[in-house]
Amino acid sequence: MCNWLKRYKQNIFIIIMSGFIALYLTCFINEFTLTTNLQRGFIYTYFVLMIFICSAFFLKKISKLSCGFKSNQMISILFGALVLCIISGDFLMPQIYLPNNIIISISEESNQDSQGKEVWISDIRVDGVSKDIAQYADDNSGWVYKENALYGNAVESKSLTLPFEKAQKIEISFVMHKWSGNIKIENDQFLSTFDLYDLNGSSIKVNVPVAVKNYSNWIYWGLKGGQFFSYFIILFLLFYLFFKRKNNIQIKN
């Protein structure tokens, strides 16, 4: 009866742990890979089953070792997972990316040494892929495509709005020369100004932070739970390998 109750509690723990980790992993691959709820449900179920089977297998293996886990060692693993979860913070949390509208404005003010207030956008990259910048030309706002770049100036050009689908990384490159002016780049996540004047001529690449969606509280803590149990599994496997090696040494002796 005691063994049955122990296995029952063990299986309940593994199921809960598998559910959290599966949520964490599914959210990681969901953003740019999965497109339907059916796919998400299938992947989530797949992760739950695989994690449950692997966890049950390793628990069975480790129970056969002559120097199995003690309660204080299991507490150490749990504490280590908690510490790693706190240290990593939200750095390893999956993100939900949103469409981006980036606004570029040319300032009336410019560097005192500048001979103009021009702005030349030479390249736009979304997730490392260079876009056809001609598509962003807007005659109504005074931005034109010429010499393989987008051109605007403080006298004739209004603010330029660049619409993007959801992305992980957006980079905008500007030409810098002695006729360049000052610009302001902004979106929901970012606001900064740049002086593009350079007497000798060069370029600057601006990494614009992308728009992301904030998680609801229950999803956020569900993902943190998945992160915690992921660390727990990693530490558990490391301890398992250590004890297995220790057990083999004892058998040889």
mmCIF file of C-alpha atoms in Angstrom:
data_model
loop_
_atom_site.group_PDB
_atom_site.id
_atom_site.type_symbol
_atom_site.label_atom_id
_atom_site.label_comp_id
_atom_site.label_asym_id
_atom_site.label_seq_id
_atom_site.Cartn_x
_atom_site.Cartn_y
_atom_site.Cartn_z
ATOM 1 C CA MET A 1 0.000 0.000 0.000
ATOM 2 C CA CYS A 2 2.836 2.409 0.886
ATOM 3 C CA ASN A 3 4.637 1.663 -2.379
ATOM 4 C CA TRP A 4 1.427 2.223 -4.357
ATOM 5 C CA LEU A 5 0.804 5.559 -2.606
ATOM 6 C CA LYS A 6 4.404 6.601 -3.212
ATOM 7 C CA ARG A 7 4.144 5.793 -6.927
ATOM 8 C CA TYR A 8 0.795 7.591 -7.124
ATOM 9 C CA LYS A 9 2.229 10.797 -5.613
ATOM 10 C CA GLN A 10 5.273 10.458 -7.840
ATOM 11 C CA ASN A 11 3.136 10.183 -10.971
ATOM 12 C CA ILE A 12 0.989 13.167 -9.957
ATOM 13 C CA PHE A 13 4.144 15.245 -9.474
ATOM 14 C CA ILE A 14 5.499 14.159 -12.872
ATOM 15 C CA ILE A 15 2.204 14.989 -14.615
ATOM 16 C CA ILE A 16 2.115 18.492 -13.086
ATOM 17 C CA MET A 17 5.773 19.049 -13.924
ATOM 18 C CA SER A 18 5.253 17.803 -17.493
ATOM 19 C CA GLY A 19 2.321 20.178 -17.967
ATOM 20 C CA PHE A 20 4.340 23.222 -16.910
ATOM 21 C CA ILE A 21 7.400 22.326 -18.993
ATOM 22 C CA ALA A 22 5.219 21.513 -22.018
ATOM 23 C CA LEU A 23 3.603 24.976 -21.771
ATOM 24 C CA TYR A 24 7.050 26.589 -21.577
ATOM 25 C CA LEU A 25 8.393 24.696 -24.617
ATOM 26 C CA THR A 26 5.212 25.105 -26.680
ATOM 27 C CA CYS A 27 5.276 28.891 -26.220
ATOM 28 C CA PHE A 28 8.875 28.967 -27.439
ATOM 29 C CA ILE A 29 8.067 27.341 -30.785
ATOM 30 C CA ASN A 30 4.550 28.770 -31.135
ATOM 31 C CA GLU A 31 5.380 32.313 -32.190
ATOM 32 C CA PHE A 32 6.817 31.637 -35.653
ATOM 33 C CA THR A 33 6.106 27.927 -36.224
ATOM 34 C CA LEU A 34 2.595 27.013 -35.108
ATOM 35 C CA THR A 35 -0.387 28.585 -36.865
ATOM 36 C CA THR A 36 -3.498 26.764 -35.591
ATOM 37 C CA ASN A 37 -4.854 25.736 -32.195
ATOM 38 C CA LEU A 38 -4.882 22.123 -33.410
ATOM 39 C CA GLN A 39 -1.116 22.299 -33.957
ATOM 40 C CA ARG A 40 -0.596 23.920 -30.571
ATOM 41 C CA GLY A 41 -2.712 21.276 -28.842
ATOM 42 C CA PHE A 42 -0.869 18.454 -30.601
ATOM 43 C CA ILE A 43 2.589 19.839 -29.751
ATOM 44 C CA TYR A 44 1.599 20.501 -26.133
ATOM 45 C CA THR A 45 0.242 16.953 -25.731
ATOM 46 C CA TYR A 46 3.356 15.532 -27.387
ATOM 47 C CA PHE A 47 5.618 17.390 -24.963
ATOM 48 C CA VAL A 48 3.553 16.273 -21.954
ATOM 49 C CA LEU A 49 3.750 12.606 -22.973
ATOM 50 C CA MET A 50 7.460 12.691 -23.829
ATOM 51 C CA ILE A 51 8.430 14.494 -20.623
ATOM 52 C CA PHE A 52 6.275 12.159 -18.530
ATOM 53 C CA ILE A 53 7.752 9.015 -20.136
ATOM 54 C CA CYS A 54 11.354 10.251 -19.854
ATOM 55 C CA SER A 55 10.896 11.411 -16.253
ATOM 56 C CA ALA A 56 9.292 8.120 -15.197
ATOM 57 C CA PHE A 57 12.113 6.220 -16.906
ATOM 58 C CA PHE A 58 14.853 8.112 -15.080
ATOM 59 C CA LEU A 59 13.069 7.846 -11.736
ATOM 60 C CA LYS A 60 12.887 4.084 -12.210
ATOM 61 C CA LYS A 61 16.562 3.975 -13.149
ATOM 62 C CA ILE A 62 17.719 6.057 -10.225
ATOM 63 C CA SER A 63 15.696 4.013 -7.730
ATOM 64 C CA LYS A 64 17.865 1.019 -8.652
ATOM 65 C CA LEU A 65 21.081 2.758 -7.689
ATOM 66 C CA SER A 66 22.531 1.613 -4.381
ATOM 67 C CA CYS A 67 23.297 5.207 -3.429
ATOM 68 C CA GLY A 68 19.979 6.789 -4.381
ATOM 69 C CA PHE A 69 18.807 10.301 -3.669
ATOM 70 C CA LYS A 70 18.271 11.408 -0.108
ATOM 71 C CA SER A 71 15.707 14.003 0.885
ATOM 72 C CA ASN A 72 18.333 16.687 1.542
ATOM 73 C CA GLN A 73 19.801 16.116 -1.931
ATOM 74 C CA MET A 74 16.378 16.487 -3.540
ATOM 75 C CA ILE A 75 15.869 19.715 -1.586
ATOM 76 C CA SER A 76 19.231 20.924 -2.908
ATOM 77 C CA ILE A 77 18.078 20.264 -6.473
ATOM 78 C CA LEU A 78 14.826 22.159 -5.901
ATOM 79 C CA PHE A 79 16.700 25.055 -4.300
ATOM 80 C CA GLY A 80 19.207 25.123 -7.166
ATOM 81 C CA ALA A 81 16.370 25.243 -9.708
ATOM 82 C CA LEU A 82 14.771 28.126 -7.800
ATOM 83 C CA VAL A 83 18.056 30.067 -7.721
ATOM 84 C CA LEU A 84 18.569 29.581 -11.474
ATOM 85 C CA CYS A 85 14.991 30.691 -12.106
ATOM 86 C CA ILE A 86 15.539 33.891 -10.113
ATOM 87 C CA ILE A 87 18.922 34.642 -11.712
ATOM 88 C CA SER A 88 17.704 34.144 -15.285
ATOM 89 C CA GLY A 89 14.630 36.312 -14.635
ATOM 90 C CA ASP A 90 12.657 36.939 -17.833
ATOM 91 C CA PHE A 91 15.700 36.575 -20.087
ATOM 92 C CA LEU A 92 14.762 33.012 -21.103
ATOM 93 C CA MET A 93 11.021 33.619 -21.218
ATOM 94 C CA PRO A 94 9.295 33.133 -24.602
ATOM 95 C CA GLN A 95 7.971 36.337 -26.151
ATOM 96 C CA ILE A 96 4.733 37.146 -27.962
ATOM 97 C CA TYR A 97 5.703 39.523 -30.770
ATOM 98 C CA LEU A 98 3.328 42.144 -32.169
ATOM 99 C CA PRO A 99 3.203 44.135 -35.426
ATOM 100 C CA ASN A 100 5.438 47.201 -35.297
ATOM 101 C CA ASN A 101 4.913 50.762 -36.480
ATOM 102 C CA ILE A 102 8.194 52.662 -36.426
ATOM 103 C CA ILE A 103 8.039 56.430 -36.902
ATOM 104 C CA ILE A 104 11.039 58.362 -38.226
ATOM 105 C CA SER A 105 10.937 62.153 -37.885
ATOM 106 C CA ILE A 106 13.479 64.689 -39.157
ATOM 107 C CA SER A 107 14.289 67.427 -36.652
ATOM 108 C CA GLU A 108 14.271 71.098 -37.559
ATOM 109 C CA GLU A 109 17.530 71.340 -35.647
ATOM 110 C CA SER A 110 20.798 69.857 -36.869
ATOM 111 C CA ASN A 111 24.480 69.744 -36.066
ATOM 112 C CA GLN A 112 25.972 73.239 -36.247
ATOM 113 C CA ASP A 113 28.579 71.972 -38.722
ATOM 114 C CA SER A 114 26.058 70.267 -40.984
ATOM 115 C CA GLN A 115 25.417 71.785 -44.407
ATOM 116 C CA GLY A 116 21.883 70.385 -44.641
ATOM 117 C CA LYS A 117 19.122 68.384 -42.989
ATOM 118 C CA GLU A 118 19.015 65.307 -45.195
ATOM 119 C CA VAL A 119 18.229 61.757 -44.137
ATOM 120 C CA TRP A 120 19.132 58.715 -46.240
ATOM 121 C CA ILE A 121 17.880 55.269 -45.213
ATOM 122 C CA SER A 122 20.172 52.773 -46.935
ATOM 123 C CA ASP A 123 18.903 49.455 -45.560
ATOM 124 C CA ILE A 124 16.099 47.926 -43.509
ATOM 125 C CA ARG A 125 16.509 44.415 -42.113
ATOM 126 C CA VAL A 126 13.806 42.359 -40.427
ATOM 127 C CA ASP A 127 15.074 39.244 -38.643
ATOM 128 C CA GLY A 128 18.268 39.469 -40.678
ATOM 129 C CA VAL A 129 16.494 39.700 -44.053
ATOM 130 C CA SER A 130 17.017 42.864 -46.102
ATOM 131 C CA LYS A 131 13.739 44.464 -47.225
ATOM 132 C CA ASP A 132 13.006 46.248 -50.492
ATOM 133 C CA ILE A 133 13.066 49.783 -49.145
ATOM 134 C CA ALA A 134 11.404 51.164 -52.275
ATOM 135 C CA GLN A 135 8.082 49.871 -50.908
ATOM 136 C CA TYR A 136 8.311 52.339 -48.014
ATOM 137 C CA ALA A 137 8.547 55.427 -50.245
ATOM 138 C CA ASP A 138 5.671 57.796 -49.511
ATOM 139 C CA ASP A 139 5.138 60.815 -51.740
ATOM 140 C CA ASN A 140 2.487 62.184 -49.385
ATOM 141 C CA SER A 141 5.015 62.472 -46.565
ATOM 142 C CA GLY A 142 7.839 63.623 -48.837
ATOM 143 C CA TRP A 143 9.985 60.484 -48.669
ATOM 144 C CA VAL A 144 11.222 59.303 -52.062
ATOM 145 C CA TYR A 145 13.244 56.371 -53.303
ATOM 146 C CA LYS A 146 16.399 57.332 -55.171
ATOM 147 C CA GLU A 147 19.999 56.156 -55.458
ATOM 148 C CA ASN A 148 18.986 52.832 -53.831
ATOM 149 C CA ALA A 149 17.885 54.574 -50.639
ATOM 150 C CA LEU A 150 14.949 56.347 -49.014
ATOM 151 C CA TYR A 151 15.512 60.095 -49.005
ATOM 152 C CA GLY A 152 13.895 62.779 -46.902
ATOM 153 C CA ASN A 153 14.750 66.264 -45.632
ATOM 154 C CA ALA A 154 13.489 68.572 -42.923
ATOM 155 C CA VAL A 155 12.048 71.094 -45.398
ATOM 156 C CA GLU A 156 9.937 68.809 -47.603
ATOM 157 C CA SER A 157 9.400 65.631 -45.553
ATOM 158 C CA LYS A 158 6.970 64.785 -42.784
ATOM 159 C CA SER A 159 7.273 61.873 -40.372
ATOM 160 C CA LEU A 160 7.691 58.497 -42.095
ATOM 161 C CA THR A 161 5.775 55.524 -40.670
ATOM 162 C CA LEU A 162 7.289 52.101 -41.365
ATOM 163 C CA PRO A 163 4.804 49.240 -40.781
ATOM 164 C CA PHE A 164 6.201 45.775 -40.032
ATOM 165 C CA GLU A 165 4.669 42.418 -39.253
ATOM 166 C CA LYS A 166 5.709 40.803 -35.957
ATOM 167 C CA ALA A 167 9.455 40.314 -35.812
ATOM 168 C CA GLN A 168 12.216 39.518 -33.353
ATOM 169 C CA LYS A 169 14.733 42.039 -34.661
ATOM 170 C CA ILE A 170 14.493 45.208 -36.760
ATOM 171 C CA GLU A 171 17.577 47.094 -37.966
ATOM 172 C CA ILE A 172 17.561 50.381 -39.882
ATOM 173 C CA SER A 173 20.753 51.722 -41.491
ATOM 174 C CA PHE A 174 21.327 55.429 -42.199
ATOM 175 C CA VAL A 175 23.938 57.174 -44.322
ATOM 176 C CA MET A 176 25.987 59.772 -42.423
ATOM 177 C CA HIS A 177 27.635 62.693 -44.256
ATOM 178 C CA LYS A 178 28.161 66.452 -44.010
ATOM 179 C CA TRP A 179 24.628 67.243 -45.272
ATOM 180 C CA SER A 180 22.872 64.988 -42.739
ATOM 181 C CA GLY A 181 20.404 66.197 -40.133
ATOM 182 C CA ASN A 182 19.027 64.895 -36.844
ATOM 183 C CA ILE A 183 16.326 62.244 -36.592
ATOM 184 C CA LYS A 184 13.968 60.847 -33.983
ATOM 185 C CA ILE A 185 13.038 57.151 -34.095
ATOM 186 C CA GLU A 186 10.143 55.875 -32.013
ATOM 187 C CA ASN A 187 7.656 53.073 -31.484
ATOM 188 C CA ASP A 188 5.786 51.715 -28.466
ATOM 189 C CA GLN A 189 9.027 50.335 -26.997
ATOM 190 C CA PHE A 190 11.615 52.896 -28.044
ATOM 191 C CA LEU A 191 12.325 56.601 -28.415
ATOM 192 C CA SER A 192 15.717 58.009 -29.324
ATOM 193 C CA THR A 193 17.354 60.782 -31.353
ATOM 194 C CA PHE A 194 20.430 60.552 -33.571
ATOM 195 C CA ASP A 195 22.768 63.122 -35.086
ATOM 196 C CA LEU A 196 23.653 61.783 -38.543
ATOM 197 C CA TYR A 197 26.296 64.402 -39.334
ATOM 198 C CA ASP A 198 29.719 63.018 -40.263
ATOM 199 C CA LEU A 199 32.234 65.114 -42.184
ATOM 200 C CA ASN A 200 34.099 62.086 -43.558
ATOM 201 C CA GLY A 201 31.021 60.029 -44.409
ATOM 202 C CA SER A 202 29.974 56.754 -42.790
ATOM 203 C CA SER A 203 26.822 54.892 -41.762
ATOM 204 C CA ILE A 204 24.985 53.905 -38.611
ATOM 205 C CA LYS A 205 22.813 50.859 -37.923
ATOM 206 C CA VAL A 206 20.021 51.307 -35.369
ATOM 207 C CA ASN A 207 18.567 48.249 -33.636
ATOM 208 C CA VAL A 208 14.974 49.177 -32.854
ATOM 209 C CA PRO A 209 13.396 47.215 -29.960
ATOM 210 C CA VAL A 210 10.340 45.364 -31.241
ATOM 211 C CA ALA A 211 6.830 45.414 -29.818
ATOM 212 C CA VAL A 212 5.949 42.528 -27.504
ATOM 213 C CA LYS A 213 2.760 41.577 -25.700
ATOM 214 C CA ASN A 214 2.632 41.359 -21.926
ATOM 215 C CA TYR A 215 1.474 38.030 -20.527
ATOM 216 C CA SER A 216 -1.554 37.737 -18.308
ATOM 217 C CA ASN A 217 -0.616 36.787 -14.739
ATOM 218 C CA TRP A 218 -1.671 33.145 -14.955
ATOM 219 C CA ILE A 219 0.227 32.544 -18.220
ATOM 220 C CA TYR A 220 3.304 34.340 -16.874
ATOM 221 C CA TRP A 221 3.460 32.250 -13.710
ATOM 222 C CA GLY A 222 2.675 29.131 -15.716
ATOM 223 C CA LEU A 223 5.714 29.854 -17.882
ATOM 224 C CA LYS A 224 7.831 30.593 -14.808
ATOM 225 C CA GLY A 225 6.714 27.233 -13.442
ATOM 226 C CA GLY A 226 7.810 25.601 -16.687
ATOM 227 C CA GLN A 227 11.140 27.388 -16.462
ATOM 228 C CA PHE A 228 11.603 26.229 -12.867
ATOM 229 C CA PHE A 229 10.825 22.597 -13.653
ATOM 230 C CA SER A 230 13.102 22.730 -16.719
ATOM 231 C CA TYR A 231 15.992 23.709 -14.459
ATOM 232 C CA PHE A 232 14.898 20.998 -12.034
ATOM 233 C CA ILE A 233 15.064 18.342 -14.768
ATOM 234 C CA ILE A 234 18.531 19.493 -15.878
ATOM 235 C CA LEU A 235 19.912 19.447 -12.324
ATOM 236 C CA PHE A 236 18.185 16.133 -11.643
ATOM 237 C CA LEU A 237 19.859 14.551 -14.684
ATOM 238 C CA LEU A 238 23.249 15.919 -13.629
ATOM 239 C CA PHE A 239 22.798 14.400 -10.171
ATOM 240 C CA TYR A 240 21.656 11.155 -11.768
ATOM 241 C CA LEU A 241 24.823 10.951 -13.887
ATOM 242 C CA PHE A 242 26.927 11.716 -10.822
ATOM 243 C CA PHE A 243 25.258 9.035 -8.699
ATOM 244 C CA LYS A 244 25.393 6.519 -11.537
ATOM 245 C CA ARG A 245 29.134 7.046 -11.872
ATOM 246 C CA LYS A 246 29.543 6.827 -8.101
ATOM 247 C CA ASN A 247 27.497 3.628 -8.029
ATOM 248 C CA ASN A 248 29.634 2.059 -10.783
ATOM 249 C CA ILE A 249 32.819 2.890 -8.881
ATOM 250 C CA GLN A 250 31.450 1.248 -5.742
ATOM 251 C CA ILE A 251 30.554 -1.918 -7.679
ATOM 252 C CA LYS A 252 34.071 -2.152 -9.149
ATOM 253 C CA ASN A 253 35.649 -1.733 -5.728
#
